[in-house]
Amino acid sequence: MQGFLALFTGDTGEIRAEVMEQIDTKVAEWREERKAEIVPGVLFIDEVHMLDIECFSFLNRVLENEMAPILVKATDQGITRVRGINYKSPHGIPIDLLDRLLIISTQPYTEEEIRKILDNSCCARFPKISTQYLVEYQNQFIFYEVPGEVDGVETMRV
């Protein structure tokens, strides 16, 4: 309870070793009794090239643990300097950690792909839009289109 309250009071600090041991003992007991199951999670790190060598060293050790989370890293950097040391590496990630990663290159969506995604999303989320709302929506466009014609400004097309 005290740890939960610390979230709201802004208190910081480390969990004492004896408290950690009690937690580990209780978790082990619950696992034996099949009251609990530990499921590894997913850790997403954006802008991973901003981490320094100490952070990468820590992540390397964490990945050795049997309960290590699935680690997803994102960056837009090519070959760049690894922070904290003086050598360059792809994506700013040390080579020893980079060897353990699966690199998936992504590309921006094309206009046609975006159109298909929006079509599918709209069909799935809004299957029954009432005619009343569509008429009101259309009237808003007409409202903005008429002054454009009067002022000689090109009208908006949808």
Short mmCIF file of C-alpha atoms in Angstrom, two decimals:
data_model
loop_
_atom_site.label_atom_id
_atom_site.label_comp_id
_atom_site.label_asym_id
_atom_site.label_seq_id
_atom_site.Cartn_x
_atom_site.Cartn_y
_atom_site.Cartn_z
CA MET A 1 0.00 0.00 0.00
CA GLN A 2 2.84 2.35 0.83
CA GLY A 3 4.33 1.88 -2.66
CA PHE A 4 0.97 2.67 -4.24
CA LEU A 5 0.63 5.87 -2.24
CA ALA A 6 4.14 6.91 -3.28
CA LEU A 7 2.83 7.25 -6.84
CA PHE A 8 0.66 10.17 -5.76
CA THR A 9 2.97 11.84 -3.25
CA GLY A 10 6.01 11.96 -5.52
CA ASP A 11 8.20 10.01 -3.09
CA THR A 12 11.12 8.25 -4.72
CA GLY A 13 13.55 5.64 -3.54
CA GLU A 14 14.52 2.03 -3.82
CA ILE A 15 12.65 -0.99 -2.55
CA ARG A 16 14.54 -2.49 0.37
CA ALA A 17 16.19 -5.89 -0.12
CA GLU A 18 14.10 -7.59 2.58
CA VAL A 19 10.87 -6.38 0.96
CA MET A 20 12.04 -7.73 -2.41
CA GLU A 21 12.85 -11.09 -0.79
CA GLN A 22 9.38 -11.26 0.77
CA ILE A 23 7.79 -10.52 -2.59
CA ASP A 24 9.93 -13.12 -4.36
CA THR A 25 9.05 -15.71 -1.71
CA LYS A 26 5.33 -15.00 -1.98
CA VAL A 27 5.40 -15.12 -5.78
CA ALA A 28 7.30 -18.43 -5.73
CA GLU A 29 4.75 -19.82 -3.25
CA TRP A 30 1.82 -18.74 -5.44
CA ARG A 31 3.46 -20.25 -8.52
CA GLU A 32 3.87 -23.60 -6.75
CA GLU A 33 0.23 -23.52 -5.65
CA ARG A 34 -0.76 -22.52 -9.19
CA LYS A 35 -2.46 -19.40 -7.86
CA ALA A 36 -0.27 -17.23 -10.07
CA GLU A 37 1.47 -17.43 -13.38
CA ILE A 38 4.17 -15.03 -14.48
CA VAL A 39 3.78 -13.96 -18.08
CA PRO A 40 6.53 -11.92 -19.70
CA GLY A 41 5.34 -8.64 -21.16
CA VAL A 42 6.42 -6.37 -23.98
CA LEU A 43 8.77 -3.42 -23.54
CA PHE A 44 8.66 -0.81 -26.32
CA ILE A 45 11.50 1.71 -26.48
CA ASP A 46 11.11 4.53 -29.00
CA GLU A 47 14.13 6.59 -30.05
CA VAL A 48 16.42 3.82 -28.80
CA HIS A 49 19.48 5.60 -30.25
CA MET A 50 19.13 8.11 -27.37
CA LEU A 51 20.10 5.47 -24.76
CA ASP A 52 23.67 5.42 -23.51
CA ILE A 53 26.03 2.46 -23.17
CA GLU A 54 25.01 1.84 -19.55
CA CYS A 55 21.35 1.48 -20.54
CA PHE A 56 22.29 -0.94 -23.32
CA SER A 57 24.42 -2.92 -20.87
CA PHE A 58 21.45 -3.17 -18.50
CA LEU A 59 19.12 -4.27 -21.32
CA ASN A 60 21.65 -6.90 -22.36
CA ARG A 61 21.61 -8.36 -18.83
CA VAL A 62 17.81 -8.21 -18.64
CA LEU A 63 17.48 -10.19 -21.87
CA GLU A 64 19.42 -13.05 -20.24
CA ASN A 65 16.64 -13.53 -17.68
CA GLU A 66 14.15 -16.33 -18.36
CA MET A 67 11.28 -13.91 -17.69
CA ALA A 68 12.65 -11.22 -20.00
CA PRO A 69 10.02 -9.21 -21.85
CA ILE A 70 9.76 -9.07 -25.60
CA LEU A 71 11.83 -6.03 -26.44
CA VAL A 72 10.71 -3.79 -29.32
CA LYS A 73 12.98 -0.90 -30.21
CA ALA A 74 12.32 1.89 -32.69
CA THR A 75 14.66 4.41 -34.25
CA ASP A 76 15.04 6.39 -37.44
CA GLN A 77 18.83 6.60 -37.30
CA GLY A 78 21.32 4.96 -39.64
CA ILE A 79 24.93 4.59 -38.59
CA THR A 80 25.43 6.89 -35.65
CA ARG A 81 27.55 7.22 -32.52
CA VAL A 82 26.64 5.11 -29.49
CA ARG A 83 26.23 7.47 -26.55
CA GLY A 84 28.78 7.07 -23.80
CA ILE A 85 31.48 5.54 -26.01
CA ASN A 86 33.34 6.82 -29.01
CA TYR A 87 32.39 4.50 -31.85
CA LYS A 88 29.63 4.39 -34.43
CA SER A 89 27.19 1.56 -34.93
CA PRO A 90 24.03 0.92 -36.97
CA HIS A 91 21.04 2.60 -35.30
CA GLY A 92 23.25 3.77 -32.40
CA ILE A 93 22.98 0.32 -30.77
CA PRO A 94 26.14 -1.52 -29.62
CA ILE A 95 27.14 -4.39 -31.91
CA ASP A 96 26.87 -7.08 -29.20
CA LEU A 97 23.21 -6.17 -28.63
CA LEU A 98 22.53 -5.52 -32.31
CA ASP A 99 23.53 -9.12 -33.12
CA ARG A 100 20.64 -10.35 -30.97
CA LEU A 101 17.98 -8.23 -32.69
CA LEU A 102 15.70 -8.81 -35.64
CA ILE A 103 15.63 -5.63 -37.71
CA ILE A 104 12.39 -4.90 -39.51
CA SER A 105 12.56 -2.04 -41.98
CA THR A 106 9.34 -0.09 -42.50
CA GLN A 107 8.16 2.24 -45.26
CA PRO A 108 5.53 4.99 -45.18
CA TYR A 109 2.08 4.07 -46.47
CA THR A 110 1.16 5.10 -50.01
CA GLU A 111 -1.96 7.17 -50.66
CA GLU A 112 -3.80 4.10 -51.93
CA GLU A 113 -2.87 2.09 -48.81
CA ILE A 114 -4.09 4.91 -46.54
CA ARG A 115 -7.36 5.05 -48.48
CA LYS A 116 -7.87 1.27 -48.04
CA ILE A 117 -7.09 1.47 -44.31
CA LEU A 118 -9.60 4.29 -43.85
CA ASP A 119 -12.24 2.43 -45.89
CA ASN A 120 -11.83 -0.71 -43.80
CA SER A 121 -11.78 1.24 -40.55
CA CYS A 122 -14.90 3.23 -41.40
CA CYS A 123 -16.80 0.12 -42.53
CA ALA A 124 -15.88 -1.71 -39.33
CA ARG A 125 -16.55 1.12 -36.87
CA PHE A 126 -19.45 3.01 -38.44
CA PRO A 127 -21.67 0.49 -40.25
CA LYS A 128 -24.91 2.33 -39.51
CA ILE A 129 -24.53 6.07 -39.74
CA SER A 130 -27.94 7.68 -39.86
CA THR A 131 -28.96 9.79 -42.83
CA GLN A 132 -29.56 12.74 -40.51
CA TYR A 133 -25.88 12.95 -39.55
CA LEU A 134 -24.77 12.60 -43.16
CA VAL A 135 -27.05 15.47 -44.24
CA GLU A 136 -25.77 17.68 -41.40
CA TYR A 137 -22.19 16.86 -42.37
CA GLN A 138 -22.90 17.69 -46.03
CA ASN A 139 -24.53 20.98 -45.04
CA GLN A 140 -21.35 22.03 -43.23
CA PHE A 141 -19.38 21.64 -46.46
CA ILE A 142 -21.99 23.62 -48.42
CA PHE A 143 -21.80 26.37 -45.79
CA TYR A 144 -18.05 26.73 -46.38
CA GLU A 145 -18.24 26.26 -50.15
CA VAL A 146 -20.70 29.11 -50.86
CA PRO A 147 -18.60 31.97 -49.35
CA GLY A 148 -15.62 30.69 -51.33
CA GLU A 149 -17.51 31.08 -54.59
CA VAL A 150 -18.70 34.56 -53.64
CA ASP A 151 -15.20 35.80 -52.76
CA GLY A 152 -13.71 34.28 -55.90
CA VAL A 153 -11.74 31.76 -53.86
CA GLU A 154 -11.53 28.22 -55.18
CA THR A 155 -14.08 25.99 -53.47
CA MET A 156 -13.24 23.02 -51.31
CA ARG A 157 -13.74 19.62 -52.97
CA VAL A 158 -14.19 16.40 -51.04
#
